[in-house]
Short mmCIF file of C-alpha atoms in Angstrom, two decimals:
data_model
loop_
_atom_site.label_atom_id
_atom_site.label_comp_id
_atom_site.label_asym_id
_atom_site.label_seq_id
_atom_site.Cartn_x
_atom_site.Cartn_y
_atom_site.Cartn_z
CA MET A 260 -9.99 1.34 -18.46
CA ASP A 261 -9.32 -2.38 -18.38
CA PRO A 262 -8.51 -3.29 -14.76
CA LYS A 263 -6.10 -5.77 -15.94
CA ALA A 264 -4.10 -3.34 -18.19
CA PRO A 265 -0.40 -3.39 -17.39
CA MET A 266 1.37 -0.32 -16.14
CA THR A 267 5.03 0.19 -16.28
CA SER A 268 7.51 2.56 -14.67
CA GLU A 269 10.90 4.02 -15.33
CA VAL A 270 13.28 5.95 -12.98
CA VAL A 271 15.74 8.53 -14.26
CA SER A 272 17.97 10.53 -11.87
CA THR A 273 19.22 14.09 -12.40
CA PRO A 274 20.36 15.93 -9.16
CA SER A 275 19.14 19.44 -8.48
CA THR A 276 17.66 21.59 -5.71
CA ASN A 277 13.99 22.73 -5.49
CA GLY A 278 14.12 24.73 -2.26
CA CYS A 279 13.23 21.75 0.13
CA SER A 280 15.12 20.81 3.25
CA LYS A 281 17.08 18.32 1.21
CA PRO A 282 17.94 18.64 -2.48
CA PHE A 283 16.45 16.01 -4.70
CA ASP A 284 15.61 15.53 -8.26
CA VAL A 285 14.65 12.05 -9.44
CA ASN A 286 12.20 11.57 -12.29
CA VAL A 287 9.73 8.69 -12.01
CA THR A 288 7.51 7.98 -15.01
CA TYR A 289 4.23 6.02 -15.38
CA PRO A 290 3.78 5.31 -19.10
CA VAL A 291 0.39 3.83 -19.88
CA LYS A 292 -0.18 2.37 -23.35
CA GLY A 293 -2.93 3.93 -25.36
CA HIS A 294 -5.26 6.87 -24.48
CA GLN A 295 -6.45 6.36 -20.91
CA PRO A 296 -9.23 8.78 -19.89
CA PRO A 297 -9.89 10.92 -17.91
CA PHE A 298 -6.23 12.22 -18.41
CA ASP A 299 -5.53 14.20 -21.51
CA LEU A 300 -2.27 15.04 -23.46
CA ARG A 301 -1.30 18.03 -21.36
CA THR A 302 1.63 18.08 -18.93
CA PHE A 303 1.18 19.11 -15.34
CA ASN A 304 3.94 20.27 -12.88
CA VAL A 305 2.67 20.28 -9.29
CA THR A 306 4.13 20.31 -5.83
CA ARG A 307 2.72 17.97 -3.18
CA ARG A 308 3.38 17.67 0.49
CA PHE A 309 3.28 14.29 2.31
CA SER A 310 0.10 15.50 4.09
CA ASP A 311 -1.51 15.89 0.61
CA PHE A 312 -0.93 12.11 0.05
CA LEU A 313 -2.57 11.42 3.39
CA GLY A 314 -5.38 13.86 2.59
CA LEU A 315 -6.04 12.17 -0.73
CA HIS A 316 -6.09 8.73 0.91
CA ALA A 317 -8.45 9.98 3.68
CA LYS A 318 -10.84 11.33 0.93
CA LEU A 319 -10.89 8.10 -1.09
CA LEU A 320 -11.36 6.10 2.06
CA ASN A 321 -14.29 8.14 3.32
CA GLN A 322 -15.94 8.06 -0.17
CA TYR A 323 -15.42 4.52 -1.42
CA GLN A 324 -14.68 2.18 1.47
CA CYS A 325 -18.43 2.07 2.57
CA THR A 326 -19.24 0.86 -0.95
CA GLY A 327 -16.87 -2.16 -0.67
CA VAL A 328 -13.97 -0.69 -2.84
CA ILE A 329 -10.58 -1.83 -1.62
CA ILE A 330 -8.49 1.26 -0.90
CA PRO A 331 -4.71 0.64 -0.98
CA SER A 332 -3.15 1.66 2.32
CA ALA A 333 -1.25 4.96 2.59
CA PRO A 334 2.57 4.51 2.75
CA ASP A 335 4.34 5.34 6.05
CA LYS A 336 6.10 8.76 6.40
CA ASN A 337 9.81 8.11 6.88
CA VAL A 338 11.30 11.25 5.27
CA LEU A 339 10.41 14.85 5.61
CA GLY A 340 10.12 17.09 2.56
CA LYS A 341 8.18 17.86 -0.45
CA THR A 342 7.69 15.75 -3.55
CA ILE A 343 7.76 17.35 -6.98
CA ILE A 344 5.62 15.56 -9.39
CA SER A 345 5.25 16.30 -13.11
CA ILE A 346 2.26 14.58 -14.26
CA TYR A 347 1.88 13.73 -17.97
CA SER A 348 -1.43 12.64 -19.60
CA LEU A 349 -1.78 9.01 -20.34
CA GLY A 350 -0.83 8.37 -16.72
CA THR A 351 2.80 9.54 -16.90
CA THR A 352 4.23 10.94 -13.63
CA MET A 353 7.67 12.38 -12.75
CA VAL A 354 8.79 12.63 -9.21
CA LYS A 355 11.98 14.59 -8.16
CA MET A 356 14.48 13.94 -5.41
CA SER A 357 17.99 13.40 -4.46
CA LYS A 358 20.10 10.64 -5.95
CA ASP A 359 22.53 10.02 -3.06
CA ALA A 360 20.05 9.35 -0.22
CA SER A 361 18.56 5.83 -0.03
CA LEU A 362 15.95 6.94 2.43
CA GLU A 363 14.64 9.60 0.03
CA ASN A 364 14.82 7.04 -2.79
CA GLU A 365 12.69 4.67 -0.67
CA PHE A 366 10.33 7.55 0.29
CA ILE A 367 9.76 8.48 -3.41
CA GLU A 368 9.34 4.88 -4.45
CA ARG A 369 6.57 4.37 -1.94
CA ARG A 370 4.81 7.52 -3.35
CA ARG A 371 5.23 6.17 -6.82
CA ILE A 372 3.88 2.76 -5.96
CA ALA A 373 0.87 4.27 -4.11
CA LEU A 374 0.03 6.62 -7.00
CA GLU A 375 0.41 3.72 -9.52
CA ARG A 376 -1.96 1.59 -7.55
CA LEU A 377 -4.62 4.37 -7.60
CA LEU A 378 -4.06 5.04 -11.26
CA SER A 379 -4.49 1.41 -12.07
CA HIS A 380 -7.74 1.13 -10.21
CA PRO A 381 -10.71 1.17 -12.62
CA VAL A 382 -12.86 3.08 -10.12
CA LEU A 383 -10.38 5.19 -8.18
CA ARG A 384 -8.58 6.62 -11.23
CA THR A 385 -11.75 8.34 -12.30
CA ASP A 386 -12.24 10.05 -8.90
CA THR A 387 -12.32 13.90 -8.92
CA ASN A 388 -10.14 14.14 -5.81
CA LEU A 389 -7.36 12.09 -7.55
CA ARG A 390 -7.72 14.24 -10.68
CA GLU A 391 -7.32 17.40 -8.58
CA PHE A 392 -4.34 15.91 -6.83
CA LEU A 393 -2.60 15.18 -10.15
CA GLU A 394 -3.76 18.19 -12.21
CA HIS A 395 -4.36 21.10 -9.87
CA GLU A 396 -1.54 23.71 -10.35
CA GLY A 397 -0.34 25.27 -7.09
CA GLU A 398 -0.59 23.94 -3.62
CA LEU A 399 -3.66 22.06 -2.38
CA PRO A 400 -5.48 23.30 0.75
CA ARG A 401 -3.88 21.82 3.77
CA SER A 402 -5.75 18.71 4.92
CA VAL A 403 -7.20 19.02 8.46
CA SER A 404 -7.97 15.23 8.87
CA THR A 405 -4.30 14.24 8.68
CA GLN A 406 -3.62 16.19 11.80
CA LEU A 407 -5.79 13.75 13.85
CA ILE A 408 -4.26 10.45 12.50
CA SER A 409 -3.34 9.18 16.03
CA GLY A 410 -6.75 9.88 17.53
CA ALA A 411 -8.49 8.33 14.39
CA SER A 412 -6.32 5.20 14.80
CA ALA A 413 -7.26 4.82 18.42
CA LYS A 414 -10.95 5.22 17.65
CA LYS A 415 -10.63 2.67 14.88
CA MET A 416 -9.01 0.22 17.33
CA PHE A 417 -12.05 0.50 19.66
CA ARG A 418 -14.47 0.24 16.75
CA ASN A 419 -12.78 -2.99 15.55
CA PHE A 420 -12.97 -4.47 19.07
CA GLY A 421 -16.68 -3.65 19.02
CA ASP A 422 -17.06 -5.15 15.61
CA VAL A 423 -15.37 -8.43 16.82
CA LEU A 424 -18.10 -8.70 19.56
CA GLY A 425 -20.84 -7.84 17.12
CA LYS A 426 -19.79 -10.41 14.59
CA ILE A 427 -20.45 -13.02 17.25
CA THR A 428 -23.96 -11.83 17.58
CA TYR A 429 -24.53 -11.24 13.70
CA LYS A 430 -23.31 -14.39 12.23
CA MET A 431 -23.48 -14.07 8.41
CA GLU A 432 -25.68 -17.02 7.66
CA ASP A 433 -29.35 -17.39 7.24
CA PRO A 434 -30.33 -21.02 6.60
CA GLU A 435 -34.07 -20.05 6.39
CA GLU A 436 -33.43 -17.80 3.40
CA GLY A 437 -30.81 -20.19 1.92
CA PHE A 438 -28.10 -17.56 2.54
CA VAL A 439 -24.71 -19.13 3.24
CA ASP A 440 -21.46 -17.14 3.27
CA GLU A 441 -19.16 -19.96 2.10
CA TYR A 442 -17.25 -17.88 -0.47
CA PHE A 443 -16.47 -15.11 1.87
CA ASP A 444 -15.71 -17.47 4.75
CA LEU A 445 -13.09 -19.08 2.59
CA LYS A 446 -11.75 -15.68 1.62
CA THR A 447 -11.47 -14.66 5.26
CA GLU A 448 -9.58 -17.86 6.10
CA GLU A 449 -7.31 -17.33 3.10
CA LEU A 450 -6.50 -13.67 4.07
CA GLU A 451 -5.72 -14.72 7.69
CA SER A 452 -3.41 -17.53 6.50
CA TRP A 453 -1.86 -15.16 3.93
CA GLU A 454 -1.32 -12.50 6.62
CA ARG A 455 0.33 -14.90 9.06
CA GLN A 456 2.74 -16.21 6.43
CA LEU A 457 3.51 -12.79 5.18
CA LYS A 458 4.30 -11.41 8.66
CA ARG A 459 6.79 -14.26 9.13
CA LEU A 460 8.29 -13.46 5.62
CA HIS A 461 8.49 -9.69 6.46
CA GLY A 462 10.15 -10.51 9.81
CA ALA A 463 12.68 -12.73 8.01
CA LEU A 464 13.28 -10.17 5.20
CA THR A 465 13.78 -7.39 7.80
CA SER A 466 16.40 -9.53 9.49
CA LEU A 467 18.01 -10.11 6.05
CA VAL A 468 18.17 -6.46 5.37
CA THR A 469 19.77 -5.74 8.90
CA SER A 470 22.27 -8.49 8.35
CA THR A 471 23.33 -7.17 5.00
CA GLN A 472 23.57 -3.66 6.35
CA ASP A 473 25.79 -5.03 9.23
CA LEU A 474 27.97 -6.79 6.55
CA VAL A 475 28.34 -3.43 4.78
CA SER A 476 29.49 -1.76 7.93
CA SER A 477 31.90 -4.60 8.62
CA LYS A 478 33.30 -4.52 5.13
CA PHE A 479 33.86 -0.86 5.32
CA ALA A 480 35.50 -1.17 8.68
CA VAL A 481 37.80 -3.89 7.31
CA SER A 482 38.68 -1.70 4.30
CA ARG A 483 39.65 1.28 6.70
CA ALA A 484 41.70 -1.14 8.84
CA ILE A 485 43.58 -2.61 5.89
CA SER A 486 44.17 0.86 4.43
CA GLN A 487 45.70 2.03 7.68
CA LEU A 488 47.89 -1.20 7.80
CA ALA A 489 48.99 -0.44 4.21
CA ASN A 490 50.17 3.06 5.30
CA VAL A 491 52.56 1.69 7.94
CA GLU A 492 53.75 -1.38 5.86
CA GLU A 493 57.45 -0.97 4.91
CA HIS A 494 57.40 -3.62 2.18
CA THR A 495 56.52 -1.78 -1.02
CA GLY A 496 54.89 -4.70 -2.79
CA LEU A 497 52.91 -5.77 0.16
CA ALA A 498 51.82 -2.14 1.00
CA GLN A 499 50.56 -1.94 -2.65
CA ALA A 500 48.75 -5.21 -2.33
CA LEU A 501 47.20 -4.09 1.00
CA GLY A 502 46.10 -0.80 -0.58
CA ARG A 503 44.44 -2.64 -3.52
CA LEU A 504 42.70 -5.07 -1.14
CA ALA A 505 41.49 -2.03 0.91
CA ASP A 506 40.01 -0.56 -2.32
CA THR A 507 38.48 -3.87 -3.21
CA GLU A 508 36.81 -4.24 0.18
CA GLU A 509 35.43 -0.78 -0.05
CA ASN A 510 34.07 -1.54 -3.53
CA VAL A 511 32.67 -4.74 -2.16
CA SER A 512 30.91 -2.76 0.79
CA GLN A 513 29.35 -0.42 -1.92
CA ARG A 514 28.00 -3.37 -3.80
CA TYR A 515 26.48 -4.92 -0.66
CA ALA A 516 24.97 -1.52 0.24
CA MET A 517 23.21 -1.51 -3.11
CA LEU A 518 22.03 -5.07 -2.41
CA ALA A 519 20.76 -4.01 1.10
CA ASP A 520 18.71 -1.24 -0.60
CA ALA A 521 17.25 -3.62 -3.05
CA GLU A 522 16.34 -6.03 -0.41
CA LEU A 523 14.61 -3.33 1.47
CA MET A 524 12.76 -1.80 -1.45
CA TYR A 525 11.89 -4.85 -3.56
CA LEU A 526 11.50 -7.52 -0.88
CA ALA A 527 10.79 -6.19 2.65
CA ASP A 528 8.82 -3.17 1.52
CA CYS A 529 6.89 -5.26 -1.01
CA ALA A 530 5.95 -7.71 1.87
CA ARG A 531 4.86 -4.77 4.00
CA ASP A 532 2.80 -3.17 1.20
CA THR A 533 1.19 -6.60 0.60
CA LEU A 534 0.28 -6.73 4.33
CA GLY A 535 -1.33 -3.30 3.81
CA ILE A 536 -3.36 -4.73 0.95
CA ILE A 537 -4.52 -7.55 3.04
CA GLN A 538 -5.67 -5.19 5.84
CA ALA A 539 -7.46 -3.13 3.17
CA CYS A 540 -9.30 -6.45 2.00
CA LYS A 541 -10.23 -7.10 5.53
CA ASP A 542 -11.55 -3.57 5.99
CA ALA A 543 -13.67 -4.13 2.78
CA LEU A 544 -14.99 -7.48 4.24
CA ASP A 545 -15.83 -5.48 7.53
CA GLU A 546 -17.87 -2.96 5.58
CA ARG A 547 -19.81 -5.74 4.01
CA TRP A 548 -20.51 -7.13 7.41
CA LYS A 549 -21.70 -3.79 8.62
CA THR A 550 -24.24 -3.63 5.81
CA PHE A 551 -25.40 -7.14 6.65
CA ARG A 552 -25.73 -6.08 10.26
CA ASN A 553 -27.81 -3.00 9.28
CA TRP A 554 -30.06 -5.31 7.12
CA LYS A 555 -30.70 -7.83 9.89
CA SER A 556 -31.16 -4.99 12.43
CA ALA A 557 -33.86 -3.51 10.13
CA GLU A 558 -35.54 -6.88 9.80
CA ASN A 559 -35.47 -7.34 13.57
CA ALA A 560 -37.10 -3.94 14.01
CA LEU A 561 -39.77 -4.77 11.56
CA ARG A 562 -40.53 -8.16 13.26
CA LEU A 563 -40.80 -6.48 16.64
CA LYS A 564 -43.13 -3.90 15.26
CA ARG A 565 -45.33 -6.55 13.69
CA GLU A 566 -45.42 -8.40 16.88
CA LEU A 567 -46.42 -5.18 18.87
CA LYS A 568 -49.27 -4.58 16.44
CA VAL A 569 -50.56 -8.14 16.82
CA LYS A 570 -50.39 -7.88 20.63
CA LEU A 571 -52.32 -4.56 20.56
CA GLU A 572 -54.97 -6.07 18.28
CA LEU A 573 -55.43 -9.09 20.51
CA ALA A 574 -55.61 -6.87 23.58
CA GLY A 575 -58.27 -4.63 21.86
CA ARG A 576 -56.12 -1.54 22.41
CA CYS A 577 -55.43 -0.80 18.76
CA ASP A 578 -57.87 1.94 17.60
CA GLN A 579 -57.93 3.25 14.03
CA ARG A 580 -55.58 6.17 14.71
CA LYS A 581 -53.02 4.08 16.44
CA ALA A 582 -53.32 1.38 13.79
CA GLN A 583 -52.68 3.87 11.00
CA GLY A 584 -49.55 5.05 12.81
CA ILE A 585 -48.28 1.56 13.28
CA ASP A 586 -49.03 0.76 9.61
CA ALA A 587 -47.01 3.85 8.52
CA GLU A 588 -44.05 2.75 10.69
CA LEU A 589 -44.36 -0.82 9.26
CA GLU A 590 -44.41 0.56 5.72
CA GLU A 591 -41.23 2.71 6.67
CA LEU A 592 -39.45 -0.24 8.09
CA SER A 593 -40.35 -2.47 5.07
CA VAL A 594 -38.74 0.05 2.79
CA ARG A 595 -35.70 0.31 5.13
CA VAL A 596 -35.34 -3.52 5.06
CA GLU A 597 -35.42 -3.55 1.23
CA ASN A 598 -32.97 -0.70 1.01
CA GLU A 599 -30.52 -2.32 3.44
CA LYS A 600 -30.87 -5.63 1.64
CA SER A 601 -30.14 -4.06 -1.74
CA ASN A 602 -27.17 -2.12 -0.28
CA PHE A 603 -25.87 -5.38 1.14
CA GLU A 604 -26.14 -7.14 -2.19
CA LYS A 605 -24.44 -4.27 -3.96
CA VAL A 606 -21.54 -4.13 -1.53
CA THR A 607 -21.22 -7.89 -1.62
CA GLN A 608 -20.92 -7.72 -5.47
CA VAL A 609 -18.34 -4.91 -5.28
CA VAL A 610 -16.27 -6.72 -2.58
CA LYS A 611 -16.26 -9.95 -4.54
CA VAL A 612 -14.92 -8.23 -7.69
CA GLU A 613 -12.32 -6.28 -5.69
CA LEU A 614 -11.13 -9.49 -4.06
CA ASP A 615 -10.96 -11.30 -7.32
CA ARG A 616 -8.90 -8.22 -8.72
CA VAL A 617 -6.54 -8.46 -5.76
CA ASP A 618 -6.03 -12.15 -6.51
CA PHE A 619 -5.21 -11.36 -10.11
CA THR A 620 -2.80 -8.49 -9.40
CA ARG A 621 -0.98 -9.75 -6.25
CA PHE A 622 0.88 -12.40 -7.97
CA ASP A 623 2.10 -10.04 -10.66
CA ASP A 624 3.15 -7.51 -8.07
CA LEU A 625 5.14 -10.15 -6.11
CA LYS A 626 6.66 -11.57 -9.23
CA GLN A 627 7.65 -8.05 -10.47
CA ALA A 628 9.32 -7.26 -7.15
CA ALA A 629 11.15 -10.58 -7.07
CA THR A 630 12.36 -10.24 -10.68
CA GLN A 631 13.67 -6.74 -10.06
CA PHE A 632 15.48 -7.89 -7.06
CA LEU A 633 17.08 -10.94 -8.70
CA GLN A 634 18.28 -8.81 -11.52
CA ILE A 635 19.98 -6.36 -9.15
CA MET A 636 21.34 -9.27 -7.10
CA LEU A 637 22.77 -10.97 -10.25
CA GLN A 638 24.38 -7.67 -11.30
CA THR A 639 25.84 -7.37 -7.86
CA GLN A 640 27.30 -10.70 -7.81
CA GLU A 641 28.87 -10.19 -11.25
CA LYS A 642 30.47 -6.93 -10.05
CA LEU A 643 31.70 -8.74 -6.91
CA LEU A 644 33.26 -11.36 -9.12
CA GLU A 645 34.92 -8.81 -11.31
CA ASN A 646 36.38 -6.95 -8.31
CA TRP A 647 37.89 -10.00 -6.72
CA GLU A 648 39.12 -11.41 -10.03
CA SER A 649 40.77 -8.00 -10.75
CA TYR A 650 42.47 -7.99 -7.31
CA LEU A 651 43.61 -11.56 -7.87
CA LEU A 652 45.49 -10.64 -10.98
CA GLN A 653 47.07 -7.68 -9.14
CA ALA A 654 48.00 -9.88 -6.09
CA LYS A 655 49.83 -12.46 -8.32
CA THR A 656 52.17 -9.80 -9.52
CA ILE A 657 53.53 -9.20 -6.01
CA ASN A 658 57.17 -10.01 -5.71
#
């Protein structure tokens, strides 16, 4: 699969109940142009729990992160319930949920985006765990690893603290061998700068969503107050005008509610997902540093063993049997050094390809999210204008 191949999505809503705590039935499709192996032309209907998503993410993380592959972060769990997914070949997926709950909409949208990222990845889309997740009929075995997320997060925090101290000791430069880490140093600085700016942007967008939601509540309260005033107004024409104004304010509040959902889904969530991708990039760089540390540790062990052999020989305490043992250890350490160096070079190449791929796709993701939001905002403004123009015509007829 071409890693730059575009993937599109379409959402169709048809309410129904599937036995979950909350009824939902929204179809989300992932059409992929052309035949995309390893998926065939069959249609699959499978039920997946949220823990199944976490279990899949944990499996991919354990299998591929050590090789330098950037694993997209798992979405947060903000709504309970099951997700019904109908998987079509060629990368088509249908997800069902309720039409009237914005939280469920956001929950399913995050699942859709997460699956789309996995399906669009040239390495991850061929993974057997992903295929099982998409194609296995019936429930998957309950993942045990997801029950220990909090403990794993705490352990990761302590490991990260230890890695920070270790990076001071193992600086990824070796002037004697002509090894300079300029490309990855620049990438690290770029990621840090990108993360700082995105955190500010995410905070501002979150405030924007909160402000719009407050505006929705205020508009609805104004609508209720005007409606109550219209009920007690004795002047017939004025009462009718107030009633129509109340209806207009209620319609306006609904439009702003849609705008708040769009701000949350296409702007704030997009910024948060991008922060997750940045963290995944940093995790990949950390894996590369670990392989470098292993390589240099092996070199250091080999150097110490050689120095020990020289000291024993100079002291005349190195008999033939001991010399053979040391030579065997030296050979083993030499092989280890070569293996660790080869592993470091492989991981370095993979991480570089992954970072370049993220650079290629991140602008398209941000552009797509911004474009979708602007379309909704434009439609909202047009509807608001229509509502107020309609009310203005009615208000002018008051005698």
